[in-house]
Amino acid sequence: MPARQHPVSSPRDEFHASPYSIDIKLDFELFSDGRQQTPTSSQLEEIKALFPTCTDLNYSSPFLIATCETLPPKPWPVTVAGLPLFLTPNPESEAPLSLGSVGYGPADSINEAIRPWQTPSMKVFKKIFALLRTYSSTIDRVRWLGWGIVAVGDTYPPRSVWQSIIPRTINGLPVRYVFGPQRARPEGSRTETPADPDPRKWDMTPYSDPLRPGMMICSPSVRKPGTTMFATTGVCVHRDYDREAPDKRPKYITLLPRTFDSDLVYGDIHQASLEGPGRQIAGAYRIFNDVALGDLLKVKYSRETISSVPDDEVKPFGRFLDTQEVTIGEPVSMDTPVNGRLSGILISREVRRIPDAPDGEGGTTVDFTTGDWIYFGNGAEVLGEGSTGGVVWNGKWDVLGHLGWRATWSGVGSCYYCPAFDVLVDVGYELTDAP
């Protein structure tokens, strides 16, 4: 079934103003076999020569950070030789996502194997949490970088813990720490102003059946009557063990809970159009941490995403990836209603610890949720209002998660947090379509 073509071009396809491709290929490759490679001095010199005004080029895994006296025309490359590129005029600029500081304590370990560039299982993540929280109870996030671990917490531990106790390695892999002001802060529940704010160029065409991931949807605001809130359609799912015939199983579409008002418990999700909310496509929804499901009404829904330009390859989504199948450094894609298809790089998988309801014994139960940090480059403001909830997938058309929010730290806001769909897999949901 051919996909409906996107009516607007993407800024990433308008290279007439820029001498660079979005992904620069060289005679050498610095991401191969699921691993990032440290560039040699000669390779760094070759990359530096690509940018005539570049005065300094550093590798701060996973980023190449190029300092330029004069920045080149946009759009800028997202990757060079497979590594994410960050261009800046500021010699003091740091990486787009904080890697924190090293610990000065001894090496420590857990009784599970942790192998470089092999994403740990949730079981291993939980043991890493258990170990780290014996040193600092404020640690509530653990990020896997492929080559090491970043632990994130609200407040600094006491100086004595920081300087001599908190471990520098776990199972031989380096551990870095991000506390207090260093931790990335979400810029709000929705993404920023569209790159092209003219609503006539938003893709709100009244699609004929079937509906697809990557389209614009909207909902009236409960808190601000008369205001409409926008998002992007997710994937269609059903429970894999429902006893009913497959074609009669209840179907749902994925949504980002933060996208719409927090007190909106009755989805009332509509297809967006220039004339206002179009037909209703989903009703009440249920929330699973950073993922919500809207009850899909009697409409057809495809697992095949929209296409942003006529020659884009379009395939049906295959399946949800679980945590151990995620490869740090691999390229990912996302379709947006405003800016078409975007290319990015997965730079970290994050597990967040969530203290839940009281357990009846004076404590609280604890849950864990996963997500990914995605870098779409810093050469264009490519994600705009209405992009939240959009589906992120890898080169095999398997689904990782959906766009959440942009994070800012030290004035840099180029990385996006994408909640994963692991929580749906854990309770028996799988990808489907609604014929």
XYZ file of C-alpha atoms in Angstrom:
435
model
C 0.000 0.000 0.000
C 1.698 3.260 -1.033
C 2.206 5.813 1.697
C 0.690 9.250 1.511
C 3.460 11.679 0.569
C 4.270 14.610 2.803
C 3.138 17.892 1.185
C 5.994 20.021 2.520
C 9.722 19.578 2.054
C 12.054 19.140 4.981
C 14.720 21.723 5.850
C 17.107 18.789 5.784
C 16.553 18.413 2.061
C 17.299 22.039 1.213
C 21.061 21.800 0.751
C 21.374 24.669 -1.715
C 22.582 26.915 1.138
C 24.976 24.374 2.604
C 27.992 22.617 1.051
C 27.558 19.631 3.384
C 25.510 16.478 3.454
C 23.605 15.681 6.615
C 25.740 12.557 7.073
C 29.290 13.074 5.795
C 30.965 9.865 4.620
C 34.744 9.588 4.562
C 37.254 6.881 3.618
C 37.159 5.705 7.237
C 34.209 4.825 9.459
C 34.127 5.642 13.178
C 30.979 3.674 13.933
C 31.012 0.047 12.847
C 29.842 -3.302 14.181
C 27.787 -1.514 16.820
C 30.788 0.300 18.310
C 32.135 3.829 18.193
C 35.830 4.118 17.424
C 38.136 6.800 18.857
C 39.475 8.862 15.935
C 43.223 9.030 15.398
C 45.026 12.362 15.216
C 45.249 12.102 11.418
C 41.524 11.354 11.168
C 40.750 14.367 13.345
C 42.873 16.535 11.050
C 40.998 15.238 8.004
C 37.635 16.023 9.653
C 38.859 19.456 10.752
C 39.835 20.278 7.167
C 36.178 19.918 6.123
C 35.424 23.190 7.904
C 37.749 25.997 6.718
C 37.215 28.199 9.787
C 37.547 25.365 12.320
C 40.129 26.267 14.946
C 39.768 23.233 17.178
C 38.267 19.746 16.959
C 37.864 17.523 19.997
C 36.385 14.097 20.549
C 34.308 13.910 23.728
C 32.520 10.596 23.324
C 30.155 10.331 21.644
C 30.538 13.826 20.112
C 32.965 15.475 17.745
C 33.014 19.106 18.936
C 34.179 21.523 16.246
C 34.936 25.129 17.230
C 34.661 27.470 14.239
C 35.468 31.169 13.988
C 32.625 31.493 11.495
C 29.899 28.866 11.423
C 29.118 27.406 7.993
C 25.708 27.881 6.328
C 22.893 25.763 7.705
C 21.808 23.019 7.700
C 24.877 21.540 9.343
C 25.892 17.876 9.259
C 24.511 15.602 11.949
C 27.324 13.049 11.662
C 30.829 12.791 10.252
C 32.215 9.299 9.609
C 29.419 7.941 11.800
C 30.026 10.138 14.875
C 27.626 12.922 15.931
C 28.964 16.417 15.189
C 28.441 19.515 17.337
C 29.452 22.857 15.759
C 30.014 25.900 17.948
C 31.699 29.322 17.815
C 32.489 29.125 21.546
C 35.852 27.553 22.498
C 34.440 26.849 25.975
C 31.447 24.850 24.696
C 30.885 21.401 26.114
C 29.029 18.413 24.702
C 25.246 18.765 24.132
C 24.539 16.348 26.987
C 26.543 16.472 30.198
C 28.888 13.576 30.879
C 29.444 14.821 34.408
C 32.502 14.236 36.595
C 34.537 11.201 37.528
C 34.321 9.564 40.920
C 37.453 9.329 43.053
C 36.623 6.240 45.072
C 37.799 2.682 44.476
C 36.612 0.295 41.805
C 33.439 -1.644 42.602
C 31.459 -4.411 40.940
C 28.191 -6.294 40.669
C 27.779 -10.029 40.170
C 26.583 -9.649 36.575
C 28.563 -9.227 33.370
C 28.613 -5.754 31.787
C 30.205 -5.769 28.347
C 31.240 -2.670 26.386
C 28.789 -1.712 23.624
C 26.269 -4.353 24.695
C 23.297 -2.651 26.340
C 22.646 -4.210 29.767
C 19.369 -5.921 30.604
C 16.924 -4.354 33.052
C 18.096 -6.891 35.629
C 21.638 -5.511 35.332
C 20.422 -1.895 35.434
C 18.600 -2.620 38.698
C 21.767 -4.062 40.238
C 23.722 -0.988 39.133
C 21.086 1.167 40.835
C 21.229 -0.901 44.012
C 25.001 -0.496 44.170
C 25.145 3.227 43.374
C 22.373 4.142 45.795
C 24.399 2.689 48.658
C 26.753 5.626 47.989
C 24.172 8.326 47.190
C 20.428 7.915 47.699
C 19.676 10.811 45.336
C 20.723 8.855 42.235
C 17.550 8.259 40.252
C 18.812 7.833 36.668
C 21.447 5.639 35.075
C 22.567 6.248 31.490
C 24.361 3.658 29.404
C 26.831 5.191 26.920
C 28.195 2.019 25.376
C 31.645 2.487 26.899
C 30.540 3.428 30.427
C 27.854 4.670 32.808
C 26.559 8.078 33.884
C 24.711 8.243 37.226
C 22.347 11.207 37.691
C 21.028 12.645 40.941
C 19.260 15.719 42.291
C 21.850 16.837 44.834
C 25.561 16.388 45.438
C 26.565 13.804 48.034
C 28.795 14.982 50.911
C 32.313 15.999 49.883
C 33.808 13.026 51.715
C 31.661 10.641 49.662
C 32.451 12.431 46.414
C 36.203 12.582 46.870
C 37.061 9.208 48.304
C 34.138 6.785 48.355
C 31.908 7.023 45.274
C 33.208 4.408 42.789
C 35.209 5.369 39.720
C 34.412 2.108 37.911
C 31.878 -0.715 38.024
C 33.036 -4.025 36.596
C 35.974 -2.187 35.053
C 33.818 0.322 33.131
C 34.118 4.044 33.946
C 31.337 5.724 35.939
C 30.672 9.460 35.728
C 28.297 11.509 37.867
C 25.884 14.321 37.115
C 24.405 16.013 40.189
C 22.328 19.090 40.891
C 22.591 21.929 38.349
C 24.471 19.711 35.901
C 21.531 17.433 35.241
C 19.608 18.034 32.031
C 16.318 19.830 32.565
C 13.291 19.248 30.326
C 12.234 22.428 28.560
C 8.572 21.690 29.094
C 6.068 19.096 28.046
C 6.007 20.196 24.434
C 8.711 21.008 21.924
C 9.621 24.477 20.767
C 8.155 26.826 18.173
C 8.055 25.226 14.713
C 10.970 25.858 12.392
C 8.358 27.195 9.979
C 5.565 28.601 12.154
C 3.206 29.176 9.231
C 0.337 26.763 10.073
C -0.577 26.535 6.393
C 2.579 24.478 5.935
C 1.846 22.101 8.758
C 0.832 18.739 7.435
C -2.778 18.725 8.558
C -4.185 17.385 5.317
C -7.430 15.401 5.841
C -5.928 11.992 5.141
C -8.103 9.298 3.718
C -7.999 5.933 5.459
C -5.835 4.526 6.823
C -4.382 6.908 9.391
C -0.639 6.562 9.972
C 2.150 7.305 12.446
C 3.689 10.722 11.849
C 0.507 12.749 11.326
C -0.706 15.813 13.230
C -3.313 15.265 15.944
C -4.832 17.708 18.411
C -6.951 17.995 21.519
C -8.794 20.904 23.119
C -7.062 22.191 26.240
C -8.845 21.620 29.532
C -6.831 24.241 31.401
C -7.037 26.896 28.674
C -10.483 26.772 27.045
C -10.360 27.771 23.405
C -6.759 26.578 23.055
C -5.841 23.566 20.943
C -2.812 21.426 21.737
C -0.953 19.530 19.004
C 1.036 16.304 18.857
C 2.086 13.589 16.410
C 0.393 10.223 15.981
C 2.164 7.177 17.382
C 1.818 3.490 16.594
C -1.183 1.191 16.859
C -1.008 -1.642 19.413
C -3.084 -4.440 20.886
C -2.591 -7.010 23.637
C -0.931 -10.114 22.273
C -2.816 -12.449 24.595
C -6.356 -11.110 24.225
C -8.659 -14.097 23.781
C -10.729 -12.467 21.072
C -10.025 -12.975 17.377
C -7.113 -10.768 16.260
C -9.299 -8.509 14.134
C -11.651 -7.927 17.107
C -9.037 -7.142 19.759
C -9.307 -3.599 21.149
C -6.797 -1.319 19.417
C -4.950 1.645 20.902
C -2.603 4.361 19.673
C 0.450 5.497 21.617
C 0.572 9.045 22.977
C 2.910 11.031 25.178
C 1.097 11.821 28.465
C 2.871 15.172 28.842
C 1.668 16.356 25.448
C -1.822 17.200 26.593
C -3.119 18.613 29.874
C -2.242 16.454 32.850
C -5.849 16.497 34.034
C -7.161 15.348 30.658
C -8.347 11.837 31.439
C -10.703 11.524 28.486
C -8.472 11.582 25.455
C -10.741 13.372 22.972
C -7.942 13.108 20.389
C -8.760 14.462 16.941
C -7.101 14.536 13.572
C -5.817 18.082 13.037
C -6.869 20.259 10.122
C -6.563 23.905 9.134
C -10.238 24.343 9.900
C -9.756 23.133 13.470
C -10.114 19.711 15.099
C -11.141 17.102 12.557
C -12.704 13.732 13.180
C -12.135 12.150 16.564
C -9.773 9.185 16.371
C -9.234 8.223 20.026
C -11.049 8.469 23.321
C -10.093 7.857 26.945
C -6.527 6.855 27.555
C -4.500 5.080 30.206
C -1.006 6.073 31.319
C 2.059 3.846 31.801
C 4.742 6.214 33.159
C 5.915 8.113 30.042
C 3.623 6.282 27.616
C -0.128 6.651 27.217
C -2.604 4.630 25.159
C -5.677 6.145 23.550
C -8.650 3.895 22.771
C -8.691 3.864 18.981
C -12.141 4.485 17.561
C -13.490 2.714 14.514
C -10.928 4.044 12.059
C -8.324 2.283 9.952
C -4.751 2.683 11.167
C -1.549 1.537 9.459
C 1.779 0.538 10.978
C 3.416 2.179 7.936
C 4.654 5.701 8.601
C 4.080 8.713 6.354
C 6.831 9.588 3.894
C 8.404 13.031 4.000
C 9.675 13.224 0.410
C 8.649 11.164 -2.636
C 11.784 9.005 -2.795
C 11.955 8.166 0.912
C 11.844 4.466 1.614
C 8.752 3.488 3.581
C 8.235 0.118 5.245
C 5.817 -1.129 7.879
C 7.231 -1.042 11.398
C 8.396 -4.477 12.461
C 8.355 -4.761 16.254
C 9.260 -3.097 19.526
C 12.902 -3.366 20.555
C 13.670 -4.397 24.103
C 16.445 -2.797 26.149
C 19.221 -5.240 25.262
C 18.585 -4.868 21.520
C 19.230 -1.128 21.516
C 22.613 -0.179 20.034
C 24.209 3.043 21.256
C 25.476 5.100 18.325
C 23.099 3.652 15.743
C 21.218 5.978 13.370
C 17.503 6.492 13.971
C 14.698 8.252 12.112
C 11.473 10.078 12.872
C 8.686 11.545 10.721
C 7.284 14.913 11.802
C 4.214 16.722 10.496
C 6.134 20.019 10.306
C 9.584 19.137 9.010
C 9.266 15.759 7.346
C 11.738 12.958 7.942
C 14.601 13.573 10.353
C 17.791 11.599 10.928
C 19.372 11.293 14.339
C 21.796 9.307 16.465
C 20.990 7.336 19.610
C 23.580 8.507 22.139
C 22.397 6.973 25.413
C 19.829 4.632 26.930
C 18.522 5.839 30.281
C 16.750 3.944 33.045
C 14.830 6.061 35.555
C 13.911 4.903 39.050
C 10.374 5.915 40.077
C 9.279 5.602 43.720
C 5.615 4.695 43.474
C 2.723 4.277 45.881
C 3.107 3.279 49.546
C 3.615 -0.452 49.931
C 1.569 -0.712 53.144
C 4.644 -1.503 55.226
C 5.969 1.997 55.741
C 7.878 2.134 52.445
C 7.096 2.611 48.791
C 7.129 0.321 45.816
C 9.652 1.191 43.107
C 9.188 1.105 39.355
C 11.687 1.601 36.528
C 11.132 3.171 33.125
C 13.404 3.432 30.108
C 14.091 6.018 27.446
C 16.701 7.129 24.933
C 18.621 10.321 24.324
C 18.551 11.206 20.622
C 20.713 13.818 18.901
C 19.261 15.363 15.722
C 22.167 17.757 15.187
C 22.449 21.417 16.085
C 22.249 22.924 12.600
C 18.513 23.544 12.392
C 15.631 23.931 14.805
C 14.024 20.931 13.195
C 11.562 19.881 15.861
C 8.585 22.116 16.512
C 5.267 22.271 18.298
C 3.329 19.160 17.420
C 6.324 16.793 17.186
C 5.905 15.219 20.615
C 4.742 11.631 20.552
C 6.283 10.975 17.137
C 7.695 7.476 16.605
C 11.469 6.864 16.573
C 12.758 3.813 14.699
C 16.084 2.294 13.631
C 17.474 1.161 10.274
C 15.585 -2.145 10.483
C 12.261 -0.322 10.973
C 11.984 -1.581 14.530
C 10.512 0.877 17.035
C 12.485 2.286 19.988
C 10.069 4.833 21.458
C 8.500 8.231 20.873
C 9.669 11.821 21.119
C 9.331 13.324 24.590
C 11.031 16.648 25.249
C 14.184 18.604 24.634
C 16.633 18.925 27.505
C 18.758 21.935 28.304
C 21.901 22.224 30.333
C 24.659 24.875 30.156
C 22.596 26.715 27.545
C 22.728 23.821 25.073
C 19.467 22.131 24.078
C 20.157 19.801 21.187
C 19.341 16.412 22.730
C 15.854 14.970 22.995
C 14.574 12.435 25.472
C 12.460 9.706 23.902
C 10.535 7.435 26.293
C 10.787 3.802 25.226
C 7.920 1.364 24.741
C 9.434 -1.323 26.993
C 6.637 -0.795 29.504
C 4.072 -1.802 26.878
C 6.013 -4.923 25.945
C 6.232 -5.897 29.612
C 2.434 -5.927 29.945
C 1.785 -7.725 26.672
C 1.276 -5.117 23.946
C 2.571 -5.544 20.416
C 2.539 -3.571 17.176
C -0.420 -4.015 14.893
C -2.659 -2.086 12.539
C -6.387 -1.568 12.412
C -7.807 -2.856 9.116
